[in-house]
XYZ file of C-alpha atoms in Angstrom:
359
model
C -25.761 19.723 23.898
C -23.938 17.868 21.636
C -22.837 15.011 22.059
C -18.863 14.574 21.476
C -17.280 13.567 19.212
C -15.983 9.574 19.066
C -11.928 8.932 18.764
C -11.436 6.211 15.610
C -10.696 3.386 17.356
C -8.698 0.838 14.510
C -9.433 -0.928 11.538
C -11.098 -3.704 13.551
C -13.471 -2.822 15.951
C -14.429 -0.028 13.699
C -15.850 -2.495 11.318
C -15.899 -5.878 12.786
C -18.254 -7.263 11.217
C -16.869 -7.823 8.643
C -14.014 -8.518 9.982
C -12.629 -12.569 10.740
C -12.594 -11.954 14.977
C -14.611 -13.840 18.016
C -15.177 -11.625 21.631
C -11.600 -13.697 21.923
C -9.864 -11.842 19.807
C -7.331 -9.432 21.274
C -7.092 -6.271 19.102
C -3.916 -5.433 18.663
C -4.298 -2.553 17.155
C -2.133 0.709 16.822
C -5.362 3.338 15.683
C -4.364 1.937 11.677
C -6.776 2.971 8.900
C -8.690 6.512 9.102
C -6.676 7.671 6.475
C -7.117 11.094 3.994
C -8.791 11.202 1.190
C -7.735 13.925 -0.742
C -8.752 15.122 -3.602
C -5.611 16.170 -6.380
C -7.154 19.532 -8.404
C -3.644 18.977 -10.296
C -4.868 15.326 -11.973
C -8.055 16.556 -12.505
C -7.662 19.294 -14.201
C -5.984 16.716 -16.204
C -7.793 13.895 -16.462
C -10.445 15.932 -16.883
C -12.301 13.948 -13.838
C -13.354 14.045 -10.383
C -9.396 12.296 -9.045
C -9.071 11.294 -5.576
C -5.907 10.308 -3.673
C -5.964 7.743 -0.716
C -3.299 9.008 1.129
C -2.064 5.518 2.724
C 1.254 5.917 4.202
C -1.078 7.804 6.751
C -0.708 4.629 8.631
C 0.832 4.406 11.921
C 4.292 2.076 10.175
C 3.683 4.582 7.203
C 1.751 1.793 4.729
C -1.534 0.335 3.843
C 0.399 -3.060 5.253
C -0.588 -1.821 8.971
C -4.941 -2.601 7.624
C -4.011 -6.069 6.594
C -1.597 -7.188 10.081
C -3.621 -5.483 12.177
C -6.439 -9.201 11.956
C -3.575 -11.045 11.213
C -0.767 -10.433 14.432
C -4.252 -10.375 16.964
C -5.640 -13.898 14.982
C -2.524 -14.304 15.494
C -2.215 -14.002 19.075
C -5.114 -15.078 19.915
C -3.544 -18.654 18.708
C -1.223 -18.761 20.973
C 2.136 -18.491 19.198
C 5.266 -16.829 20.237
C 6.914 -16.074 16.630
C 5.670 -14.126 13.936
C 7.535 -13.341 10.628
C 7.392 -12.938 6.852
C 9.061 -12.349 3.734
C 9.424 -8.382 2.963
C 10.711 -6.154 0.383
C 10.651 -3.475 3.468
C 6.766 -2.303 4.296
C 5.593 -5.990 5.410
C 8.189 -6.079 8.001
C 7.607 -2.661 9.361
C 4.546 -2.846 10.209
C 4.543 -7.101 11.615
C 7.318 -6.140 14.207
C 5.537 -3.506 15.406
C 2.117 -5.183 15.481
C 4.593 -8.037 16.798
C 6.242 -6.665 19.815
C 2.910 -4.685 21.045
C 0.946 -7.940 20.689
C 4.574 -9.592 22.864
C 5.651 -11.381 20.275
C 8.341 -12.456 18.949
C 8.767 -10.653 15.086
C 11.167 -12.146 12.390
C 11.101 -10.439 9.072
C 13.476 -12.201 5.688
C 14.036 -9.297 3.583
C 16.180 -9.220 -0.042
C 19.689 -8.907 0.485
C 20.729 -5.374 0.707
C 18.179 -4.433 -1.610
C 15.257 -3.015 0.791
C 15.632 0.574 1.389
C 16.513 1.925 4.066
C 14.110 3.864 5.659
C 12.076 0.439 5.694
C 15.120 -1.541 7.079
C 15.262 0.999 10.226
C 11.644 0.880 11.787
C 12.836 -3.420 11.458
C 15.495 -3.353 13.473
C 14.228 0.098 15.674
C 11.185 -2.276 16.756
C 13.593 -5.379 17.993
C 12.308 -7.565 14.785
C 14.414 -11.019 13.982
C 16.456 -9.181 10.717
C 17.317 -11.604 8.313
C 18.671 -11.009 4.734
C 17.606 -14.008 2.369
C 20.605 -14.099 -0.692
C 17.984 -12.740 -3.451
C 14.809 -11.189 -4.360
C 11.236 -11.416 -2.220
C 9.843 -14.623 -3.564
C 13.202 -16.023 -2.594
C 12.406 -15.271 1.391
C 8.367 -16.203 0.698
C 9.803 -19.308 -0.600
C 11.825 -19.491 2.765
C 9.336 -18.283 5.285
C 6.781 -20.835 4.098
C 9.169 -23.428 4.833
C 9.715 -22.337 8.259
C 5.503 -22.254 9.147
C 6.186 -26.014 8.097
C 8.105 -26.956 9.997
C 7.909 -24.907 12.865
C 5.924 -23.541 15.371
C 5.663 -19.397 14.402
C 2.658 -17.891 11.664
C 2.991 -16.499 8.455
C 1.778 -13.026 8.827
C 1.946 -12.162 4.791
C -1.054 -11.267 2.777
C -0.349 -14.973 0.798
C -1.471 -16.588 4.023
C -4.202 -19.004 2.595
C -6.591 -17.506 6.447
C -6.736 -14.174 4.514
C -6.990 -12.634 7.666
C -4.274 -10.004 6.217
C -6.797 -8.898 3.249
C -9.543 -9.232 5.687
C -7.764 -6.756 6.451
C -6.463 -4.128 3.659
C -10.149 -4.587 1.999
C -11.122 -1.712 5.145
C -9.988 0.672 2.779
C -12.705 -0.011 -0.153
C -15.132 0.441 2.533
C -13.550 3.562 3.609
C -13.205 5.189 0.073
C -17.387 4.213 -0.286
C -18.192 6.104 3.072
C -16.174 8.869 2.253
C -18.205 9.559 -1.413
C -21.346 8.114 -0.259
C -20.605 6.035 -3.234
C -17.664 3.220 -4.689
C -14.874 5.367 -6.985
C -15.883 4.571 -11.632
C -12.599 3.281 -11.373
C -10.492 2.719 -8.244
C -5.825 2.754 -9.507
C -4.079 0.752 -7.428
C -0.116 -0.266 -7.692
C 0.137 -3.933 -8.635
C 2.908 -6.123 -6.941
C 2.626 -9.733 -4.766
C -0.876 -8.782 -5.555
C -2.596 -8.423 -2.157
C -3.848 -5.155 -1.899
C -5.891 -5.058 -5.415
C -7.055 -8.053 -4.547
C -8.118 -6.780 -0.905
C -9.872 -3.971 -2.346
C -11.834 -5.999 -4.988
C -12.619 -8.212 -2.263
C -14.024 -4.257 0.164
C -16.101 -3.769 -3.236
C -18.097 -5.453 -3.566
C -19.133 -6.990 -0.314
C -20.032 -3.456 0.881
C -21.981 -3.481 -2.784
C -23.660 -7.078 -1.702
C -24.465 -5.121 1.565
C -26.601 -2.484 0.323
C -24.004 -0.455 0.537
C -22.732 1.031 -2.658
C -24.816 1.428 -5.718
C -21.906 -0.123 -8.034
C -18.917 -1.906 -8.399
C -16.017 -0.001 -9.854
C -13.361 -0.899 -12.759
C -9.969 -1.980 -11.166
C -7.013 -0.517 -13.012
C -3.456 -1.948 -11.387
C -0.423 -0.807 -12.901
C 3.098 -2.715 -12.081
C 6.848 -1.310 -13.764
C 8.283 -2.233 -16.350
C 10.871 -4.094 -15.251
C 9.075 -6.208 -12.564
C 6.015 -6.642 -14.484
C 4.790 -10.729 -14.622
C 0.719 -10.505 -14.301
C 1.609 -8.102 -17.912
C 3.975 -10.263 -19.023
C 1.974 -12.991 -18.259
C 5.263 -15.131 -17.218
C 7.005 -14.825 -13.800
C 9.903 -12.514 -13.668
C 12.800 -13.990 -12.262
C 15.560 -10.975 -11.833
C 12.258 -8.413 -11.038
C 13.902 -4.784 -11.328
C 12.365 -1.321 -10.631
C 13.166 2.142 -8.386
C 9.911 1.084 -6.949
C 10.987 -1.277 -4.413
C 8.269 -1.863 -2.880
C 6.525 -4.301 -6.313
C 9.529 -4.882 -6.653
C 8.390 -9.139 -7.133
C 8.285 -11.811 -9.893
C 6.130 -13.709 -9.277
C 2.888 -12.780 -7.441
C 1.502 -15.007 -4.201
C -1.875 -12.868 -5.370
C -1.802 -13.606 -9.002
C -4.548 -15.557 -10.165
C -6.725 -12.717 -7.677
C -5.437 -10.226 -9.371
C -6.631 -11.741 -12.546
C -10.024 -11.945 -11.953
C -10.149 -8.439 -9.982
C -9.151 -7.471 -13.182
C -11.488 -9.182 -15.227
C -13.791 -9.345 -12.926
C -14.796 -5.493 -12.787
C -14.283 -5.303 -15.980
C -10.757 -3.862 -15.340
C -7.823 -3.120 -16.801
C -4.136 -4.327 -16.824
C -0.202 -2.515 -17.582
C 3.005 -1.573 -16.593
C 4.826 2.154 -16.658
C 9.005 2.023 -16.952
C 10.633 3.865 -13.909
C 11.079 7.544 -14.916
C 8.014 7.564 -15.145
C 7.370 6.512 -11.710
C 10.181 8.982 -10.891
C 8.038 11.559 -13.027
C 4.982 11.009 -11.560
C 6.229 10.894 -7.809
C 7.647 14.396 -8.459
C 4.547 14.831 -9.961
C 2.541 14.224 -6.726
C 4.609 15.888 -4.002
C 5.106 19.742 -6.067
C 1.609 20.339 -6.968
C -0.659 18.271 -4.768
C 1.728 17.838 -1.443
C 1.509 14.063 -1.105
C 4.840 12.508 -0.365
C 5.338 9.065 -1.602
C 7.431 6.575 -1.933
C 7.843 4.640 -5.997
C 5.964 1.781 -5.733
C 2.667 4.676 -4.697
C 3.229 7.221 -7.311
C 2.197 3.987 -9.703
C -0.153 4.370 -10.003
C -0.372 8.258 -10.964
C 2.116 7.648 -13.732
C -0.698 4.128 -14.951
C -3.526 6.878 -14.985
C -1.271 10.114 -17.548
C -0.004 7.365 -18.972
C -3.427 6.033 -19.437
C -5.175 9.639 -20.075
C -1.942 9.849 -23.112
C -3.885 6.785 -24.654
C -6.727 9.013 -25.017
C -7.937 5.317 -21.905
C -10.105 8.117 -20.022
C -13.614 9.168 -20.089
C -13.464 12.494 -18.836
C -16.241 13.727 -16.082
C -16.089 9.778 -13.852
C -14.573 9.660 -10.230
C -11.515 8.167 -9.627
C -9.826 6.360 -6.778
C -5.860 6.213 -6.804
C -4.215 4.763 -3.676
C -0.907 5.595 -2.344
C 0.164 2.465 -0.384
C 3.350 4.434 1.690
C 5.166 6.995 2.839
C 8.234 8.791 0.652
C 10.654 8.853 4.613
C 9.898 4.814 3.201
C 12.295 5.712 0.646
C 13.481 9.370 0.754
C 17.979 8.129 -1.234
C 15.587 7.721 -4.459
C 14.259 10.569 -4.025
C 16.446 12.612 -3.216
C 18.658 10.874 -5.937
C 16.331 11.635 -9.629
C 15.627 15.081 -7.991
C 19.522 15.786 -8.907
C 21.476 18.986 -7.502
C 19.719 20.953 -6.060
C 20.599 24.559 -4.948
C 21.854 25.360 -2.805
C 22.041 29.015 -0.586
C 23.546 30.769 1.547
C 23.159 34.077 3.081
C 24.390 35.861 6.425
C 22.172 35.758 9.189
C 20.013 39.267 7.096
C 17.135 40.365 6.228
C 17.652 41.778 2.922
C 20.752 38.990 2.066
C 18.509 37.067 2.147
C 15.806 38.580 0.457
C 18.084 39.447 -3.132
C 19.115 35.259 -2.615
C 15.476 35.113 -2.697
C 14.836 37.479 -6.455
C 12.969 38.958 -3.608
C 13.484 42.746 -4.093
């Protein structure tokens, strides 16, 4: 009799040997990880490469944040804390709240006042987080969160935390890419906001290569939004502004780590304007059936602009991580789509066919 397939067990159990957990760690999981690696016929044709899209919006709360949060909250529960706190532009707040309540902990989330997409705000509220809106941007929220952790018995679950638990969980996405493709890609492309994800992926690729799980290391390509591109500019942005709210960060906590990943891998970083981001979001949905939030489309926009500049040699294997589901921020998507044709018909097939031009 054929062996029954084993269900996916979540990041910690699938990659336990690679993670900072012990037999005593209470595993707090929602079945995160194991996300699709989808070939993009559109981007492959445009670039002459084999382009794959790592769809992280398929995680339980709709973003890549769940990978790191399962480890961070599991370790927080092991430490016996009662309250976890995070600063967020939205996705981290949703993930932290979900994993905290699953562990029986109290989540506190700090978000920029009036500058969080409604879908993400709704998640944090429905999960039961104590929501605090800070008068400022993400960097101000992170400053407040760190101050709370220095003075009170709460644990920070941002990727900025020096314990590295969040990054350890996030690096598993690189493991999955190698496990799926049989080797690392030539190039891996990511959006860059607080810079934790590009740092984590590079760590994962290095660990797998050192263990003989892959034969090569990818070049890491990072892209920021033009209005929030401190790493590209080489200077902090005091008032970052972009439609890509998830990467609206002016002083990335993992700035130096990201630069190290780019330099060590022989990669590059650049910025893309908001109109290119929205065009990439629409293209990915209309051509490949993948609906992502604006920040997730930054890598796609970056690849297209790099190809136009003659920086993409054909024949390569390229992976792009799209970090969050499009339902996180439907307002921006609908606004970018413009006026939608309204077709109203009576309950009649022939009338509907005429309206659709099928007759």
